[in-house]
mmCIF file of C-alpha atoms in Angstrom:
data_model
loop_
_atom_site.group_PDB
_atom_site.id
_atom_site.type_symbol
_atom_site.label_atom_id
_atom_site.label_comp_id
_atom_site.label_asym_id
_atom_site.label_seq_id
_atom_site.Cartn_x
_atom_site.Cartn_y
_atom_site.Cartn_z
ATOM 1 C CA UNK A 1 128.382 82.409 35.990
ATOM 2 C CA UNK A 2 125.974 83.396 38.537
ATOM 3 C CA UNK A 3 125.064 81.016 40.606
ATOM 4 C CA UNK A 4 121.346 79.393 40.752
ATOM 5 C CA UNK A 5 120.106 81.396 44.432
ATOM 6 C CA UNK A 6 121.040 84.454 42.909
ATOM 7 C CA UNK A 7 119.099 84.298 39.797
ATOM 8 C CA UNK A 8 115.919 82.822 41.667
ATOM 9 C CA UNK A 9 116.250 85.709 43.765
ATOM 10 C CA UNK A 10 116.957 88.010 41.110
ATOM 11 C CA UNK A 11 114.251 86.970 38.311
ATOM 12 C CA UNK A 12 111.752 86.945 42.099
ATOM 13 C CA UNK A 13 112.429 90.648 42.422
ATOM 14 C CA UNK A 14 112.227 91.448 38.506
ATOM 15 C CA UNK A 15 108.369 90.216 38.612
ATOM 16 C CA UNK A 16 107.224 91.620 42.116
ATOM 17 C CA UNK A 17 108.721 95.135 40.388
ATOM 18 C CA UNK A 18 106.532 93.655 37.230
ATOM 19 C CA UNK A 19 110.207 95.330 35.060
ATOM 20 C CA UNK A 20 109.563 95.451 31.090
ATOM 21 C CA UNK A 21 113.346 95.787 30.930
ATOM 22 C CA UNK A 22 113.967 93.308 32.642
ATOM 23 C CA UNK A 23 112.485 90.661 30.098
ATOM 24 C CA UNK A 24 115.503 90.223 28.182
ATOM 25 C CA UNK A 25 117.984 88.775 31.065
ATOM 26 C CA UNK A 26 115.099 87.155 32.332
ATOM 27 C CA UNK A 27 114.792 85.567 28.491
ATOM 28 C CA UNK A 28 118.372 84.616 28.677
ATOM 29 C CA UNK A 29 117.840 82.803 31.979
ATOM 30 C CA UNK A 30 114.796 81.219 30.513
ATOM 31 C CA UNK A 31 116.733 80.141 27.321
ATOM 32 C CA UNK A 32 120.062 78.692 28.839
ATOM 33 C CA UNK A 33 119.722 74.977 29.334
ATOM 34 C CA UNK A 34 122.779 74.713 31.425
ATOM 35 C CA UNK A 35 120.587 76.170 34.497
ATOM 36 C CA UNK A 36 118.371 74.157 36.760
ATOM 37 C CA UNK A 37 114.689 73.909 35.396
ATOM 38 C CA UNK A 38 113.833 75.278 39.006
ATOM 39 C CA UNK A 39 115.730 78.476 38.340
ATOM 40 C CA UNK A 40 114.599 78.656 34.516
ATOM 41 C CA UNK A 41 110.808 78.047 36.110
ATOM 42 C CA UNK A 42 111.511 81.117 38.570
ATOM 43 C CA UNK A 43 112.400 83.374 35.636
ATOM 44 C CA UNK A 44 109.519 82.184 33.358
ATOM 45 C CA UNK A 45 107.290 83.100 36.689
ATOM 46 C CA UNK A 46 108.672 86.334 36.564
ATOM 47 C CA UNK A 47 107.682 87.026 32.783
ATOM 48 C CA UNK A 48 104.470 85.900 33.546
ATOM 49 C CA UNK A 49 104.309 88.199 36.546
ATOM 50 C CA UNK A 50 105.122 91.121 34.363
ATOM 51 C CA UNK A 51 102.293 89.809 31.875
ATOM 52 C CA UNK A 52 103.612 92.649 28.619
ATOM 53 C CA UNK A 53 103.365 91.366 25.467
ATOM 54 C CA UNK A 54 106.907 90.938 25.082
ATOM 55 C CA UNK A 55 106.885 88.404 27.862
ATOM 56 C CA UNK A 56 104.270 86.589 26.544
ATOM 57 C CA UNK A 57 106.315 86.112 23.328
ATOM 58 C CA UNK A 58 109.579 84.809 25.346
ATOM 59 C CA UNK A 59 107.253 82.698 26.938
ATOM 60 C CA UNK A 60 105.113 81.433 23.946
ATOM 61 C CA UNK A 61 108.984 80.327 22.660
ATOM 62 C CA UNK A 62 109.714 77.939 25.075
ATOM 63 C CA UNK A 63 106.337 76.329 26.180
ATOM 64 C CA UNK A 64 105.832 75.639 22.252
ATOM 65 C CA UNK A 65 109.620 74.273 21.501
ATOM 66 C CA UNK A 66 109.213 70.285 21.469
ATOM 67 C CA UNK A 67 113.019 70.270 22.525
ATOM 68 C CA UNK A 68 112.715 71.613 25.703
ATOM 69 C CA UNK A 69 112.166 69.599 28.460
ATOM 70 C CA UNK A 70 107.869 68.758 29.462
ATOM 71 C CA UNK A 71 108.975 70.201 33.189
ATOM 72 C CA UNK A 72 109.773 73.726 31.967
ATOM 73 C CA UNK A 73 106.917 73.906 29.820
ATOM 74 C CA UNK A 74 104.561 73.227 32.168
ATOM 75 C CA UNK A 75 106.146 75.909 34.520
ATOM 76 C CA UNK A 76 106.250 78.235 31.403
ATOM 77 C CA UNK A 77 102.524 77.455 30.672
ATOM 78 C CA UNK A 78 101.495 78.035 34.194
ATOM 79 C CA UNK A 79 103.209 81.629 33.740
ATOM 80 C CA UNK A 80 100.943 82.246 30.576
ATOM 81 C CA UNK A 81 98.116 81.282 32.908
ATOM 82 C CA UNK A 82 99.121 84.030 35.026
ATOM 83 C CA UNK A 83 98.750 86.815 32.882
ATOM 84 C CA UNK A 84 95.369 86.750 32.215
ATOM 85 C CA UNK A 85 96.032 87.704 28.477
ATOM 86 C CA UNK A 86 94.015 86.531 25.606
ATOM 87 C CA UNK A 87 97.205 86.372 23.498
ATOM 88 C CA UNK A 88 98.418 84.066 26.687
ATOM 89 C CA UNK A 89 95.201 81.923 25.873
ATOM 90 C CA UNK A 90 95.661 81.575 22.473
ATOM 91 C CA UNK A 91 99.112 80.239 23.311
ATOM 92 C CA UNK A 92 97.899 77.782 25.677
ATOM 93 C CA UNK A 93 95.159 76.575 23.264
ATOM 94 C CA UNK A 94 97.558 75.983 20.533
ATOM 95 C CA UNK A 95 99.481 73.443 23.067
ATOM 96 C CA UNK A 96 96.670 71.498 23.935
ATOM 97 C CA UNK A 97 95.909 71.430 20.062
ATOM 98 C CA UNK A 98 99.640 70.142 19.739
ATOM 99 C CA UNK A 99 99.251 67.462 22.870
ATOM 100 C CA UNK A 100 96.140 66.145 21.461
ATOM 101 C CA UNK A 101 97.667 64.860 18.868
ATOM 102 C CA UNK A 102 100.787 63.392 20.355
ATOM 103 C CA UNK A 103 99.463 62.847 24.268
ATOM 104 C CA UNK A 104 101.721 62.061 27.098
ATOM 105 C CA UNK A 105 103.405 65.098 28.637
ATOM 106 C CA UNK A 106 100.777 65.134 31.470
ATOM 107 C CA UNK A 107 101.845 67.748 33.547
ATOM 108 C CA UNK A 108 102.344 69.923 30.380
ATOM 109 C CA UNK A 109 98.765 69.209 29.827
ATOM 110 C CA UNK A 110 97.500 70.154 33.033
ATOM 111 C CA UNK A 111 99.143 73.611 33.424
ATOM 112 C CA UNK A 112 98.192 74.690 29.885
ATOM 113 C CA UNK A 113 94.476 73.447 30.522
ATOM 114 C CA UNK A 114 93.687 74.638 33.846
ATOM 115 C CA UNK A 115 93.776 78.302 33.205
ATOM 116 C CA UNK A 116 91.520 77.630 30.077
ATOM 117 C CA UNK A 117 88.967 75.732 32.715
ATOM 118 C CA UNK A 118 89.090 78.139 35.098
ATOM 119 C CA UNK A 119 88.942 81.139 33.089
ATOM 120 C CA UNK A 120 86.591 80.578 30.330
ATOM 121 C CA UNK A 121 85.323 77.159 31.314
ATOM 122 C CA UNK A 122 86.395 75.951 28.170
ATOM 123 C CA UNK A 123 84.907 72.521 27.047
ATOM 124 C CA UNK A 124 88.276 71.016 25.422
ATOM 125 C CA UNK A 125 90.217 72.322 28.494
ATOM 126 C CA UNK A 126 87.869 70.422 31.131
ATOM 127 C CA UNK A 127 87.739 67.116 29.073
ATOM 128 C CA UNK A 128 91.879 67.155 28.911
ATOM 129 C CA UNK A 129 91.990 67.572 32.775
ATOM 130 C CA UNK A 130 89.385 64.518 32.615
ATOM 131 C CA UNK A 131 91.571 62.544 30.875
ATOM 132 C CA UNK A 132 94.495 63.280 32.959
ATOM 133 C CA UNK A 133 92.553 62.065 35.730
ATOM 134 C CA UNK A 134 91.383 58.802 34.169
ATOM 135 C CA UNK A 135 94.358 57.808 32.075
ATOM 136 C CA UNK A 136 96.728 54.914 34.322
ATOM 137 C CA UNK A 137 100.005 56.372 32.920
ATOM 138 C CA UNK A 138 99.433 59.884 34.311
ATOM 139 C CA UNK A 139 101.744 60.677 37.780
ATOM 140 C CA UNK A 140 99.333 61.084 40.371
ATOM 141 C CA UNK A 141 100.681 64.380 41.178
ATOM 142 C CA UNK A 142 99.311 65.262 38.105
ATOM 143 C CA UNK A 143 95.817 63.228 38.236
ATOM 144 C CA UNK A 144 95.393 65.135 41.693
ATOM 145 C CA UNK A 145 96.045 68.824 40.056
ATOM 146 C CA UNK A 146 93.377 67.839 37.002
ATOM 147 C CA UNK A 147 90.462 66.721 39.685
ATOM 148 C CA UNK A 148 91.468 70.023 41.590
ATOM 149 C CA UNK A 149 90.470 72.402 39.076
ATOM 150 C CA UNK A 150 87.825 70.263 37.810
ATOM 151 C CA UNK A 151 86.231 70.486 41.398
ATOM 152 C CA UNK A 152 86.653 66.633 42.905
ATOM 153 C CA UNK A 153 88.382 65.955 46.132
ATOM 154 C CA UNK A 154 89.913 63.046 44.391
ATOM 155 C CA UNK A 155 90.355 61.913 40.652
ATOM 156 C CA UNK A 156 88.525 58.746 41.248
ATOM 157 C CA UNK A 157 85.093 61.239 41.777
ATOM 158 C CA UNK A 158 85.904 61.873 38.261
ATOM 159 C CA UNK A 159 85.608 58.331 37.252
ATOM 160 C CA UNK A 160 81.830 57.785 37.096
ATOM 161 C CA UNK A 161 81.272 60.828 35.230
#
């Protein structure tokens, strides 16, 4: 088994080259929940750095799989962000639908909404992120990220509005 560094390293190098053969391994890295979420997150970077269709779908696999950890999916939907794609969007949409209905998951909520802010100013994209920053059980971390994109220094700008 290759050891964590490598395949960082190695998934890094895959996405600055922007391979289309290289999406497979990088799926299996992606896939294999015996690896660090920081080394899965580097290989879901790469797929989003190659941005083909085919990496959109090994990405669209894990961000909308319940069973895998909120962490991952939030890196994974911050790699559909990255592409650009419309098919990326439509991904991203289809997890906020999802987290509406259950909530929590914060950080997955940020990362799938921000692109849709930024990109398309989307109206359900920029009242998540105001949630985030308003509700008390979100991590700060995350409260911080959602005033970011909205604009606000701080999320407690965000709280008059």
């Amino acid at each position: 088994h290759t050891d964590g560094w490598t395949l960082s390293h190695v998934s890094w190098v895959f996405g600055q080259m922007g391979s289309e053969e290289a999406v497979p391994e990088l799926k299996n890295v992606l896939m294999d929940n015996s690896l660090s979420d920081q080394v899965r997150a580097s290989a879901a970077q790469a797929l989003g750095q190659i941005g083909s269709q085919r990496a959109v779908a090994v990405l669209q696999m894990v961000v909308t799989d319940a069973r895998q950890g909120s962490g991952i999916r939030a890196s994974v939907a911050e790699a559909l962000g990255e592409t650009g794609l419309v098919e990326a969007m439509d991904v991203l949409w289809q997890v906020l639908e999802v987290l509406g209905k259950r909530g929590g998951a914060f950080s997955l909520q940020v990362s799938a909404a921000e692109p849709l802010a930024k990109i398309y100013n989307c109206p359900k994209a920029v009242a998540v992120l105001k949630e985030v920053c308003k509700h008390p059980e979100a991590d700060p971390w995350d409260r911080a990220r959602a005033a970011k994109v909205l604009g606000a220094s701080a999320p407690e700008e965000l709280l008059e509005s």
